[in-house]
Tab-separated table of C-alpha atoms in Angstrom:
chain	number	residue	atom	x	y	z
Z	1	MET	CA	-0.077	-0.087	-0.440
Z	2	LEU	CA	0.776	3.750	-0.619
Z	3	GLY	CA	3.105	5.790	1.877
Z	4	GLN	CA	2.835	2.270	3.227
Z	5	ASP	CA	6.186	3.088	6.062
Z	6	GLU	CA	4.595	6.186	7.057
Z	7	ASN	CA	4.680	4.768	10.513
Z	8	LEU	CA	7.916	2.342	10.684
Z	9	ALA	CA	9.289	4.460	13.722
Z	10	GLN	CA	5.955	3.855	15.724
Z	11	SER	CA	5.618	0.570	15.027
Z	12	ASN	CA	9.273	-0.860	15.107
Z	13	GLY	CA	10.864	1.349	17.346
Z	14	LEU	CA	13.452	4.295	16.160
Z	15	PRO	CA	15.114	4.313	12.974
Z	16	LEU	CA	18.844	2.506	13.167
Z	17	LEU	CA	21.441	4.225	11.002
Z	18	PRO	CA	24.934	2.401	10.394
Z	19	GLY	CA	26.341	1.954	13.131
Z	20	THR	CA	22.790	2.920	15.437
Z	21	LEU	CA	23.886	6.251	15.770
Z	22	GLN	CA	21.327	7.359	16.899
Z	23	ALA	CA	20.467	5.033	19.831
Z	24	ASP	CA	23.244	5.200	21.681
Z	25	LEU	CA	23.347	9.562	21.078
Z	26	LEU	CA	19.576	9.586	22.226
Z	27	GLU	CA	20.885	7.588	25.080
Z	28	ALA	CA	24.402	9.623	25.601
Z	29	ILE	CA	22.598	13.347	25.546
Z	30	GLU	CA	19.688	11.898	27.863
Z	31	ALA	CA	17.448	14.450	26.017
Z	32	PRO	CA	13.593	13.901	25.936
Z	33	ALA	CA	11.887	14.578	22.021
Z	34	ILE	CA	10.009	17.787	20.898
Z	35	THR	CA	7.206	18.162	19.018
Z	36	VAL	CA	7.723	20.059	15.754
Z	37	LYS	CA	5.600	21.792	13.184
Z	38	LYS	CA	5.672	21.209	9.745
Z	39	LYS	CA	7.309	25.270	8.205
Z	40	HIS	CA	9.197	25.382	12.183
Z	41	LEU	CA	12.639	26.632	11.681
Z	42	LEU	CA	15.126	24.678	13.347
Z	43	TRP	CA	17.466	28.000	13.087
Z	44	GLN	CA	17.781	30.953	10.315
Z	45	ALA	CA	20.775	32.061	8.269
Z	46	GLY	CA	23.429	34.284	9.590
Z	47	SER	CA	22.607	32.947	13.150
Z	48	GLU	CA	24.899	31.417	15.293
Z	49	PRO	CA	25.359	27.240	15.338
Z	50	SER	CA	24.775	26.652	19.088
Z	51	MET	CA	22.429	23.184	19.053
Z	52	LEU	CA	22.417	20.120	16.842
Z	53	TYR	CA	19.429	18.384	16.182
Z	54	MET	CA	18.246	14.524	15.908
Z	55	LEU	CA	15.277	14.419	13.514
Z	56	GLN	CA	13.510	11.210	15.795
Z	57	SER	CA	10.139	11.578	12.945
Z	58	GLY	CA	9.294	13.333	10.334
Z	59	TRP	CA	10.832	15.393	7.045
Z	60	ALA	CA	12.862	18.817	7.309
Z	61	TYR	CA	14.832	20.741	5.145
Z	62	THR	CA	17.976	23.824	4.822
Z	63	TYR	CA	17.787	26.102	1.646
Z	64	GLN	CA	18.759	29.710	1.078
Z	65	ALA	CA	16.885	32.631	1.129
Z	66	ARG	CA	16.075	35.422	-1.596
Z	67	ASP	CA	14.410	38.387	-0.843
Z	68	GLY	CA	12.685	35.867	2.346
Z	69	LYS	CA	11.526	33.408	-0.276
Z	70	PRO	CA	13.020	29.182	-0.382
Z	71	ALA	CA	15.685	29.972	-3.328
Z	72	ASN	CA	18.457	27.116	-3.250
Z	73	VAL	CA	17.426	23.361	-1.438
Z	74	ILE	CA	20.784	22.110	-0.116
Z	75	ASP	CA	19.558	19.115	2.546
Z	76	VAL	CA	16.826	16.909	2.520
Z	77	PHE	CA	16.122	14.961	6.067
Z	78	ILE	CA	14.827	12.215	7.154
Z	79	PRO	CA	14.047	10.071	10.570
Z	80	GLY	CA	17.336	9.325	12.259
Z	81	ASP	CA	19.131	12.234	10.215
Z	82	LEU	CA	21.139	14.128	12.941
Z	83	MET	CA	20.863	17.618	11.453
Z	84	GLY	CA	23.318	20.659	11.375
Z	85	ILE	CA	26.031	18.860	12.198
Z	86	ARG	CA	28.919	20.130	8.960
Z	87	ASP	CA	27.725	23.737	10.677
Z	88	ALA	CA	28.391	23.582	14.345
Z	89	SER	CA	32.540	24.874	13.396
Z	90	LEU	CA	31.576	28.092	12.063
Z	91	PRO	CA	31.078	31.385	13.110
Z	92	ARG	CA	27.504	31.616	11.400
Z	93	HIS	CA	24.722	29.227	9.832
Z	94	THR	CA	24.879	29.477	6.179
Z	95	THR	CA	21.566	28.321	5.137
Z	96	THR	CA	17.784	27.682	6.906
Z	97	ALA	CA	16.424	25.042	8.779
Z	98	ALA	CA	12.755	24.008	8.020
Z	99	MET	CA	10.287	21.094	9.073
Z	100	LEU	CA	9.355	19.750	5.394
Z	101	THR	CA	6.541	18.333	8.055
Z	102	ASP	CA	5.600	17.526	11.326
Z	103	GLY	CA	7.940	15.740	13.487
Z	104	THR	CA	9.428	14.938	16.991
Z	105	VAL	CA	13.767	16.262	17.458
Z	106	SER	CA	15.901	16.315	20.479
Z	107	ALA	CA	18.223	19.041	20.347
Z	108	LEU	CA	22.006	19.797	22.112
Z	109	THR	CA	24.188	21.849	22.415
Z	110	LYS	CA	27.609	22.031	20.797
Z	111	HIS	CA	29.454	21.957	24.786
Z	112	GLN	CA	27.548	18.137	25.092
Z	113	LEU	CA	28.860	17.244	22.124
Z	114	GLN	CA	31.673	18.523	22.736
Z	115	ARG	CA	31.788	16.416	25.920
Z	116	LEU	CA	30.247	12.923	24.644
Z	117	PHE	CA	33.610	13.280	21.819
Z	118	GLU	CA	35.441	13.377	24.586
Z	119	ARG	CA	33.856	10.539	26.329
Z	120	SER	CA	33.479	7.914	23.537
Z	121	PRO	CA	35.646	7.800	20.725
Z	122	ALA	CA	33.476	5.370	20.068
Z	123	LEU	CA	30.160	7.574	19.335
Z	124	ALA	CA	32.435	10.494	18.092
Z	125	MET	CA	33.970	8.469	14.977
Z	126	GLU	CA	29.550	7.521	14.087
Z	127	ILE	CA	28.860	11.477	14.279
Z	128	HIS	CA	31.976	12.190	11.586
Z	129	SER	CA	31.409	9.296	9.585
Z	130	HIS	CA	27.174	9.850	9.624
Z	131	ALA	CA	28.329	13.898	8.363
Z	132	VAL	CA	30.505	12.462	5.375
Z	133	ARG	CA	27.367	10.410	4.445
Z	134	GLN	CA	25.644	13.688	4.855
Z	135	GLN	CA	29.048	15.237	2.597
Z	136	GLU	CA	28.658	12.227	-0.432
Z	137	VAL	CA	24.893	12.846	-0.654
Z	138	LEU	CA	24.997	16.207	-1.512
Z	139	THR	CA	28.331	15.464	-4.042
Z	140	ASN	CA	26.769	12.714	-5.517
Z	141	ARG	CA	23.944	15.341	-6.161
Z	142	LEU	CA	25.884	18.534	-7.607
Z	143	VAL	CA	27.858	15.965	-9.723
Z	144	SER	CA	24.125	14.649	-11.356
Z	145	VAL	CA	23.113	18.231	-11.869
Z	146	LEU	CA	26.121	19.094	-13.140
Z	147	GLY	CA	26.350	16.429	-15.484
Z	148	ASN	CA	23.069	14.869	-16.810
Z	149	ASP	CA	19.610	15.795	-18.055
Z	150	ALA	CA	16.969	16.326	-16.043
Z	151	ARG	CA	15.537	13.074	-16.107
Z	152	CYS	CA	18.365	11.596	-15.259
Z	153	ARG	CA	18.369	14.141	-12.220
Z	154	ILE	CA	14.646	13.685	-11.295
Z	155	ALA	CA	15.240	9.760	-11.319
Z	156	HIS	CA	19.239	10.285	-9.219
Z	157	PHE	CA	16.698	11.898	-6.495
Z	158	ILE	CA	13.768	10.044	-6.394
Z	159	VAL	CA	16.331	6.938	-5.981
Z	160	GLU	CA	18.816	9.116	-3.873
Z	161	ILE	CA	15.823	9.627	-0.997
Z	162	TYR	CA	15.628	5.696	-1.686
Z	163	SER	CA	18.343	4.235	-0.569
Z	164	ARG	CA	18.528	6.364	2.071
Z	165	LEU	CA	15.097	5.641	3.849
Z	166	LYS	CA	16.598	1.840	2.890
Z	167	GLU	CA	18.935	2.382	5.057
Z	168	VAL	CA	16.583	3.127	8.098
Z	169	TYR	CA	13.808	1.740	7.654
Z	170	ARG	CA	15.366	-2.361	6.394
Z	171	HIS	CA	11.791	-3.666	4.955
Z	172	VAL	CA	10.692	-0.116	3.354
Z	173	GLY	CA	9.234	-0.901	-0.194
Z	174	THR	CA	9.490	1.023	-3.599
Z	175	ASP	CA	6.125	2.931	-1.987
Z	176	PHE	CA	7.356	5.336	1.156
Z	177	THR	CA	6.388	8.830	2.575
Z	178	PHE	CA	7.391	11.340	-0.078
Z	179	PRO	CA	6.136	15.463	1.473
Z	180	LEU	CA	8.976	17.356	-1.376
Z	181	LEU	CA	6.894	19.197	-3.302
Z	182	GLN	CA	7.448	20.332	-6.921
Z	183	LYS	CA	8.890	23.593	-5.963
Z	184	HIS	CA	11.898	21.566	-3.735
Z	185	ILE	CA	13.049	19.058	-6.037
Z	186	SER	CA	13.079	22.010	-8.950
Z	187	LEU	CA	14.914	24.119	-6.228
Z	188	ALA	CA	16.809	21.086	-4.929
Z	189	LEU	CA	17.464	20.708	-9.139
Z	190	GLY	CA	18.305	23.757	-10.670
Z	191	LEU	CA	15.105	23.411	-13.028
Z	192	THR	CA	12.061	24.867	-13.099
Z	193	HIS	CA	8.522	23.841	-11.461
Z	194	VAL	CA	7.337	23.503	-14.788
Z	195	HIS	CA	9.512	21.438	-16.444
Z	196	VAL	CA	9.469	19.610	-12.856
Z	197	SER	CA	6.080	18.614	-13.260
Z	198	ARG	CA	6.531	17.627	-16.889
Z	199	LEU	CA	8.728	15.506	-16.013
Z	200	LEU	CA	7.607	13.352	-13.693
Z	201	LYS	CA	3.997	12.686	-15.674
Z	202	GLU	CA	6.314	11.398	-18.456
Z	203	LEU	CA	7.753	9.269	-15.113
Z	204	GLU	CA	4.614	7.990	-14.861
Z	205	GLU	CA	2.718	7.527	-17.774
Z	206	GLN	CA	5.880	5.211	-19.254
Z	207	GLY	CA	4.772	3.099	-15.957
Z	208	ILE	CA	7.878	4.443	-13.851
Z	209	ILE	CA	6.859	5.850	-11.149
Z	210	ARG	CA	3.073	7.011	-9.289
Z	211	LYS	CA	3.793	10.727	-7.373
Z	212	THR	CA	0.789	11.888	-5.026
Z	213	ARG	CA	1.200	14.909	-2.746
Z	214	ARG	CA	2.739	13.107	0.552
Z	215	TYR	CA	4.123	9.837	-1.656
Z	216	LEU	CA	6.178	8.634	-4.077
Z	217	GLU	CA	5.430	4.793	-5.280
Z	218	VAL	CA	8.841	3.217	-7.373
Z	219	LEU	CA	6.923	0.650	-9.916
Z	220	ASP	CA	10.133	0.014	-12.265
Z	221	MET	CA	13.326	0.625	-10.246
Z	222	GLU	CA	15.628	-1.013	-12.424
Z	223	ARG	CA	14.215	1.487	-15.233
Z	224	LEU	CA	14.357	3.868	-12.869
Z	225	ALA	CA	17.624	3.488	-11.466
Z	226	GLU	CA	19.642	2.752	-15.228
Z	227	MET	CA	18.116	6.140	-15.772
Z	228	ALA	CA	19.421	8.030	-12.633
Z	229	ARG	CA	22.826	5.649	-13.868
Z	230	TYR	CA	22.918	4.876	-9.931
Z	231	PRO	CA	24.169	1.712	-8.998
Z	232	LEU	CA	21.643	-0.173	-6.531
Z	233	ASP	CA	24.081	-2.727	-6.347
Z	234	ALA	CA	26.701	-1.372	-5.002
Z	235	THR	CA	28.959	-1.174	-1.065
Z	236	THR	CA	25.721	0.742	0.957
Z	237	ASP	CA	26.371	3.098	3.524
Z	238	THR	CA	25.485	0.657	5.731
Z	239	ASP	CA	28.056	-2.186	5.587
Z	240	MET	CA	30.706	0.891	6.231
Z	241	GLY	CA	29.230	2.059	9.226
Z	242	ASN	CA	29.050	-0.950	11.193
Z	243	ALA	CA	31.905	-1.721	10.169
Z	244	LEU	CA	33.542	1.783	11.486
Z	245	HIS	CA	31.184	0.820	14.565
Z	246	VAL	CA	32.774	-2.582	15.216
Z	247	GLN	CA	36.659	-0.579	14.759
Z	248	SER	CA	35.451	2.275	17.580
Z	249	VAL	CA	33.751	0.470	19.828
Z	250	ALA	CA	37.035	-1.717	20.245
Z	251	GLN	CA	38.855	1.633	20.370
Z	252	ASP	CA	36.777	2.919	23.275
Z	253	GLN	CA	36.824	-0.253	25.005
Z	254	GLN	CA	41.015	-0.136	24.671
Z	255	VAL	CA	40.417	3.014	26.326
Z	256	GLY	CA	38.613	1.731	29.711
Z	257	VAL	CA	41.333	-1.081	29.600
Z	258	SER	CA	44.293	1.368	29.705
Z	259	ALA	CA	42.413	3.543	31.655
Z	260	GLN	CA	41.910	0.988	34.499
Z	261	LYS	CA	45.435	0.149	34.152
Z	262	THR	CA	46.682	3.581	34.986
Z	263	GLN	CA	44.258	3.992	38.019
Z	264	ALA	CA	45.689	0.356	39.380
């Protein structure tokens, strides 16, 4: 059924990122979940990056504004993402972050993050790995935008979102929540609203996807991935994340053993 994964966070517990970052981080900061409404601003461009947010449910995005309106969509965040980690070392936010849907977030300060890094090299490694993956998503999207036609860009964007959801929701099908409107897609891919509308309609007529306002169903993943030039059978980030997690846990254990020996 279209959009059947919408309540996965409620039915299967919190979504797990590679290396169980979300569960580990929430346990470490012991921060209560805050309910936020659609269009709620988590931060604004020009403000000091004093807080980071773990998105527990709902979707969010960052954008650069012109004349008070979104001009470019930069990040798209799905449940399980850590928001604001790339800006943490900057003097000012370069984007504005807003909720795409209603949702829940847990917040931590940069001071809390620093303490976590000092206490747990394993968690620091996981957060670093997550930030690297976020940057990789942006880089791959930029390469797609600069080197491909509009049809390929849209296909790549859809498969990108699907692949990220697959990492978090292990049993997600090819029909999933997709609350991005055509205007968001156009601002993320450097296309006009009219062009996006026409291409989405063509993909539907060709039996490749079916899109509603809040959901998207991929009817022919093989054709979509081929059109997107997106290698679905490549080694996943989940494998890399789990490997880093095992390695960093071992480092944490070694730190603990060394500390005990020192005290003895």
